[in-house]
Tab-separated table of C-alpha atoms and ligand atoms in Angstrom:
chain	number	residue	atom	x	y	z
A	1	LEU	CA	-42.241	36.892	11.488
A	2	SER	CA	-38.620	37.176	12.684
A	3	PRO	CA	-36.002	37.191	9.505
A	4	LEU	CA	-34.311	33.579	11.422
A	5	LEU	CA	-37.922	31.685	10.582
A	6	GLY	CA	-37.128	33.050	7.318
A	7	ARG	CA	-34.095	31.653	6.573
A	8	LYS	CA	-35.150	28.540	8.583
A	9	SER	CA	-38.664	27.203	6.307
A	10	LYS	CA	-36.161	28.386	3.248
A	11	THR	CA	-35.803	25.001	0.506
A	12	LYS	CA	-33.986	24.297	-2.033
A	13	PRO	CA	-36.081	25.087	-5.346
A	14	ASN	CA	-36.367	21.181	-6.293
A	15	GLY	CA	-37.779	20.001	-3.499
A	16	LYS	CA	-35.184	17.835	-2.098
A	17	LYS	CA	-34.071	17.871	0.823
A	18	PRO	CA	-30.143	19.192	1.234
A	19	ALA	CA	-27.513	16.024	1.563
A	20	PRO	CA	-28.115	14.573	4.642
A	21	GLU	CA	-23.978	14.906	5.187
A	22	GLU	CA	-23.304	16.564	8.369
A	23	LYS	CA	-20.814	19.677	9.093
A	24	LYS	CA	-16.852	18.313	8.859
A	25	ILE	CA	-15.797	19.541	11.556
A	26	TYR	CA	-12.819	17.415	11.484
A	27	LEU	CA	-12.241	20.411	8.605
A	28	GLU	CA	-12.593	23.215	11.127
A	29	PRO	CA	-9.112	24.968	11.552
A	30	GLU	CA	-8.822	24.850	15.224
A	31	TYR	CA	-9.536	20.847	14.890
A	32	THR	CA	-6.999	20.137	11.555
A	33	LYS	CA	-3.573	22.452	13.330
A	34	SER	CA	-4.009	19.179	16.172
A	35	ARG	CA	-0.852	17.358	16.580
A	36	ILE	CA	0.595	14.852	19.070
A	37	THR	CA	3.892	15.177	16.548
A	38	ASP	CA	4.602	17.732	13.914
A	39	PHE	CA	7.618	15.182	13.062
A	40	GLU	CA	8.604	14.885	9.819
A	41	PHE	CA	6.266	12.143	8.250
A	42	LYS	CA	7.654	12.504	4.448
A	43	GLU	CA	10.928	11.477	5.682
A	44	LEU	CA	9.622	8.806	8.522
A	45	VAL	CA	7.776	6.358	5.826
A	46	MET	CA	10.738	5.656	2.801
A	47	LEU	CA	12.317	2.484	3.152
A	48	PRO	CA	15.845	3.259	5.142
A	49	ARG	CA	19.052	2.523	2.296
A	50	GLU	CA	19.454	-0.899	4.234
A	51	ILE	CA	16.089	-2.257	5.466
A	52	ASP	CA	14.650	-5.024	2.286
A	53	LEU	CA	10.884	-3.476	1.443
A	54	ASN	CA	8.724	-6.675	2.164
A	55	GLU	CA	10.146	-5.900	6.309
A	56	TRP	CA	9.612	-1.855	5.970
A	57	LEU	CA	5.781	-3.244	4.844
A	58	ALA	CA	5.558	-5.469	7.372
A	59	SER	CA	6.807	-4.465	10.243
A	60	ASN	CA	4.264	-0.956	9.138
A	61	THR	CA	1.366	-2.527	7.937
A	62	THR	CA	1.144	-4.441	11.594
A	63	THR	CA	2.698	-0.747	13.275
A	64	PHE	CA	-0.415	1.358	12.059
A	65	PHE	CA	-2.824	-1.863	12.619
A	66	HIS	CA	-2.816	-1.582	16.198
A	67	HIS	CA	-2.259	1.732	16.522
A	68	ILE	CA	-5.983	2.307	14.097
A	69	ASN	CA	-7.304	-0.364	16.427
A	70	LEU	CA	-5.744	1.158	19.781
A	71	GLN	CA	-7.655	4.514	18.218
A	72	TYR	CA	-11.065	2.812	17.318
A	73	SER	CA	-11.381	0.837	20.615
A	74	THR	CA	-11.176	4.701	22.043
A	75	ILE	CA	-14.632	5.936	20.443
A	76	SER	CA	-15.658	1.796	19.755
A	77	GLU	CA	-18.176	2.432	22.861
A	78	PHE	CA	-19.625	4.483	19.848
A	79	CYS	CA	-20.297	2.774	17.683
A	80	THR	CA	-22.608	0.640	17.623
A	81	GLY	CA	-25.228	-1.201	15.684
A	82	GLU	CA	-28.427	1.816	16.253
A	83	THR	CA	-25.251	4.273	15.952
A	84	CYS	CA	-23.862	3.164	12.772
A	85	GLN	CA	-26.142	0.884	11.211
A	86	THR	CA	-23.925	0.443	8.026
A	87	MET	CA	-20.633	1.034	7.384
A	88	ALA	CA	-20.221	4.673	6.050
A	89	ALA	CA	-17.655	7.247	5.812
A	90	CYS	CA	-18.660	10.410	4.272
A	91	ASN	CA	-21.456	8.580	1.578
A	92	THR	CA	-19.815	5.833	0.995
A	93	GLN	CA	-20.610	2.753	1.689
A	94	TYR	CA	-18.457	-0.195	2.941
A	95	TYR	CA	-19.405	-3.479	2.767
A	96	TRP	CA	-17.609	-6.903	3.658
A	97	TYR	CA	-17.485	-9.668	1.249
A	98	ASP	CA	-16.840	-13.297	2.824
A	99	GLU	CA	-14.209	-15.785	2.361
A	100	ARG	CA	-16.469	-16.272	-1.139
A	101	GLY	CA	-16.418	-13.201	-2.217
A	102	LYS	CA	-20.539	-13.303	-1.043
A	103	LYS	CA	-20.950	-9.474	-0.226
A	104	VAL	CA	-22.252	-9.757	4.064
A	105	LYS	CA	-24.304	-7.013	5.164
A	106	CYS	CA	-23.469	-5.610	8.137
A	107	THR	CA	-23.083	-2.478	11.516
A	108	ALA	CA	-19.995	-0.458	10.996
A	109	PRO	CA	-19.113	-1.452	14.697
A	110	GLN	CA	-19.180	-6.075	13.153
A	111	TYR	CA	-17.682	-4.301	9.779
A	112	VAL	CA	-14.600	-3.244	11.641
A	113	ASP	CA	-14.543	-6.375	13.772
A	114	PHE	CA	-14.830	-8.264	10.693
A	115	VAL	CA	-11.338	-5.996	10.016
A	116	MET	CA	-9.866	-6.133	12.499
A	117	SER	CA	-10.065	-10.129	13.423
A	118	SER	CA	-9.040	-10.393	9.716
A	119	VAL	CA	-5.736	-8.248	9.801
A	120	GLN	CA	-4.862	-9.514	13.447
A	121	LYS	CA	-5.614	-13.241	12.387
A	122	LEU	CA	-2.726	-12.401	8.600
A	123	VAL	CA	0.082	-10.356	10.383
A	124	THR	CA	0.473	-13.514	12.851
A	125	ASP	CA	0.658	-15.815	10.301
A	126	GLU	CA	4.255	-17.032	9.814
A	127	ASP	CA	3.443	-18.043	6.691
A	128	VAL	CA	2.643	-14.755	5.258
A	129	PHE	CA	3.899	-11.798	8.331
A	130	PRO	CA	6.646	-14.552	8.722
A	131	THR	CA	9.547	-13.193	11.622
A	132	LYS	CA	11.959	-16.154	11.812
A	133	TYR	CA	14.971	-15.745	9.916
A	134	GLY	CA	15.587	-17.136	6.653
A	135	ARG	CA	11.314	-17.342	5.853
A	136	ASP	CA	10.443	-15.917	2.594
A	137	PHE	CA	7.615	-13.623	2.392
A	138	PRO	CA	4.780	-15.256	-0.720
A	139	PRO	CA	3.904	-13.947	-3.678
A	140	SER	CA	0.840	-12.468	-2.270
A	141	PHE	CA	2.451	-10.802	0.054
A	142	GLU	CA	2.365	-7.129	-1.542
A	143	ALA	CA	-2.049	-7.499	-2.838
A	144	LEU	CA	-2.256	-8.764	1.149
A	145	VAL	CA	-0.622	-6.080	2.440
A	146	LYS	CA	-2.406	-3.705	0.347
A	147	LYS	CA	-5.959	-5.214	1.338
A	148	VAL	CA	-4.736	-4.711	4.536
A	149	CYS	CA	-4.131	-0.459	4.150
A	150	ARG	CA	-7.518	-0.205	2.188
A	151	TYR	CA	-9.347	-2.003	5.068
A	152	LEU	CA	-7.214	0.467	7.474
A	153	PHE	CA	-8.057	3.077	5.334
A	154	HIS	CA	-11.876	2.312	6.290
A	155	VAL	CA	-11.838	2.690	9.604
A	156	LEU	CA	-10.156	5.822	9.580
A	157	ALA	CA	-12.092	7.401	7.070
A	158	HIS	CA	-15.240	6.232	9.397
A	159	ILE	CA	-13.785	7.047	12.616
A	160	TYR	CA	-12.961	11.163	11.176
A	161	SER	CA	-17.268	10.509	9.500
A	162	SER	CA	-19.147	9.582	12.513
A	163	HIS	CA	-16.942	9.669	15.690
A	164	PHE	CA	-14.516	12.950	15.800
A	165	LYS	CA	-17.259	14.560	17.625
A	166	GLU	CA	-15.891	11.469	20.470
A	167	THR	CA	-12.955	11.552	19.934
A	168	LEU	CA	-13.109	15.481	19.848
A	169	ALA	CA	-14.146	15.292	24.125
A	170	LEU	CA	-11.944	12.575	24.404
A	171	GLU	CA	-8.885	15.445	23.110
A	172	LEU	CA	-7.957	12.742	21.078
A	173	HIS	CA	-7.833	14.541	18.796
A	174	GLY	CA	-4.192	15.583	17.708
A	175	HIS	CA	-3.543	11.774	17.970
A	176	LEU	CA	-5.539	10.859	15.590
A	177	ASN	CA	-4.791	13.621	12.726
A	178	THR	CA	-1.373	12.250	13.224
A	179	LEU	CA	-2.023	9.296	13.003
A	180	TYR	CA	-3.752	10.229	9.422
A	181	VAL	CA	-0.350	11.567	8.158
A	182	HIS	CA	1.559	8.986	8.659
A	183	PHE	CA	-0.405	6.557	7.353
A	184	ILE	CA	-1.335	8.805	4.380
A	185	LEU	CA	1.756	9.326	3.904
A	186	PHE	CA	3.095	5.351	4.428
A	187	VAL	CA	0.714	4.387	1.471
A	188	ARG	CA	0.818	6.618	-0.904
A	189	GLU	CA	4.936	6.104	-0.863
A	190	PHE	CA	4.548	2.780	-2.309
A	191	ASN	CA	1.207	2.888	-3.209
A	192	LEU	CA	-1.192	0.585	-1.279
A	193	VAL	CA	-4.167	2.512	-2.196
A	194	ASP	CA	-6.182	3.421	-4.711
A	195	SER	CA	-6.340	7.046	-4.404
A	196	LYS	CA	-10.315	6.522	-5.599
A	197	GLU	CA	-9.991	4.656	-2.659
A	198	THR	CA	-9.321	7.979	-0.315
A	199	ALA	CA	-10.664	9.990	-1.856
A	200	VAL	CA	-14.157	9.807	0.168
A	201	MET	CA	-11.540	12.462	2.451
A	202	ASP	CA	-9.852	13.845	0.078
A	203	ASP	CA	-10.448	17.563	1.730
A	204	LEU	CA	-9.588	16.407	5.124
A	205	THR	CA	-5.909	15.042	3.355
A	206	GLY	CA	-5.738	18.137	1.891
A	207	VAL	CA	-5.005	20.521	4.554
A	208	LEU	CA	-3.874	17.949	7.060
A	209	CYS	CA	-1.182	16.479	4.417
A	210	SER	CA	-0.262	20.644	3.350
A	211	SER	CA	3.248	20.782	3.945
A	212	ALA	CA	3.781	17.049	4.540
A	213	CYS	CA	2.375	15.738	1.559
A	214	ALA	CA	3.782	18.279	-1.112
A	215	GLY	CA	1.939	16.129	-3.950
A	216	GLY	CA	3.998	13.067	-4.616
A	217	GLY	CA	6.971	14.137	-6.315
A	218	GLY	CA	10.033	16.394	-5.633
A	219	GLY	CA	9.201	17.399	-1.971
A	220	ASN	CA	8.784	20.899	-0.492
A	221	GLY	CA	12.555	20.993	0.324
A	222	ALA	CA	11.356	24.752	2.655
A	223	SER	CA	11.435	21.770	5.626
A	224	GLY	CA	13.057	19.080	7.143
A	225	GLY	CA	16.858	18.380	7.925
A	226	GLY	CA	19.336	15.860	5.491
A	227	ALA	CA	18.987	18.449	2.174
A	228	GLY	CA	20.173	15.478	-0.318
A	229	GLY	CA	18.960	12.582	1.899
A	230	ALA	CA	16.581	12.154	0.609
A	231	GLN	CA	16.742	11.018	-3.065
A	232	ASN	CA	19.034	8.479	-1.829
A	233	HIS	CA	15.976	6.646	-1.135
A	234	VAL	CA	15.606	3.757	-3.047
A	235	LYS	CA	12.809	4.108	-6.028
A	236	GLU	CA	12.457	0.946	-7.673
A	237	ARG	CA	11.044	-2.464	-6.396
B	301	ZN	ZN1	-19.472	3.586	14.168
């Protein structure tokens, strides 16, 4: 018997199959290094002094929606009811809830479709995302932005965990990584997505953001120009 075969037949002592989770190829250093820009996103996401917070949240959220929708569309032909019977990211399952709060059983492409159409509806609703001068944001605005960002995170997490190979084949992993870093830094800056929610991708976030994130407070100070400029941004809201 060759040693190779011997190794192959090895089972865990308790007889249980190992976790079904595949190797996370998106964590391979050769891929995590890939970006389309080395721009300092930490500074980019900060609220500029002269801009209203809600305006800033609205315009960024809308842009992330379009970019994540576009990124998903590149692999959507591989995300089918057969390949992705449930909406999952690593070992986490996501469920859609209808307007009455009822759990809806759906495949990943259906879930993404629910996300994209409901977000599209929100960001084009003048009562929620007003674009005309003098119109106010509704009191529920921040809660809605949080909801949108949570759903968009699910889509990003699903692309990484289920469609990274296809993204690689299309050579779009640099775009995906860049979009992910930008998005994560944005939602962290304004506390838009619960850390429990993003925990499923913490290993990736740790690697991708190791230079850019530097753990929330303080900043790393090592990179970027405008020394001191970072301190000026408005914290209270
Ligand atoms: Zn899928």
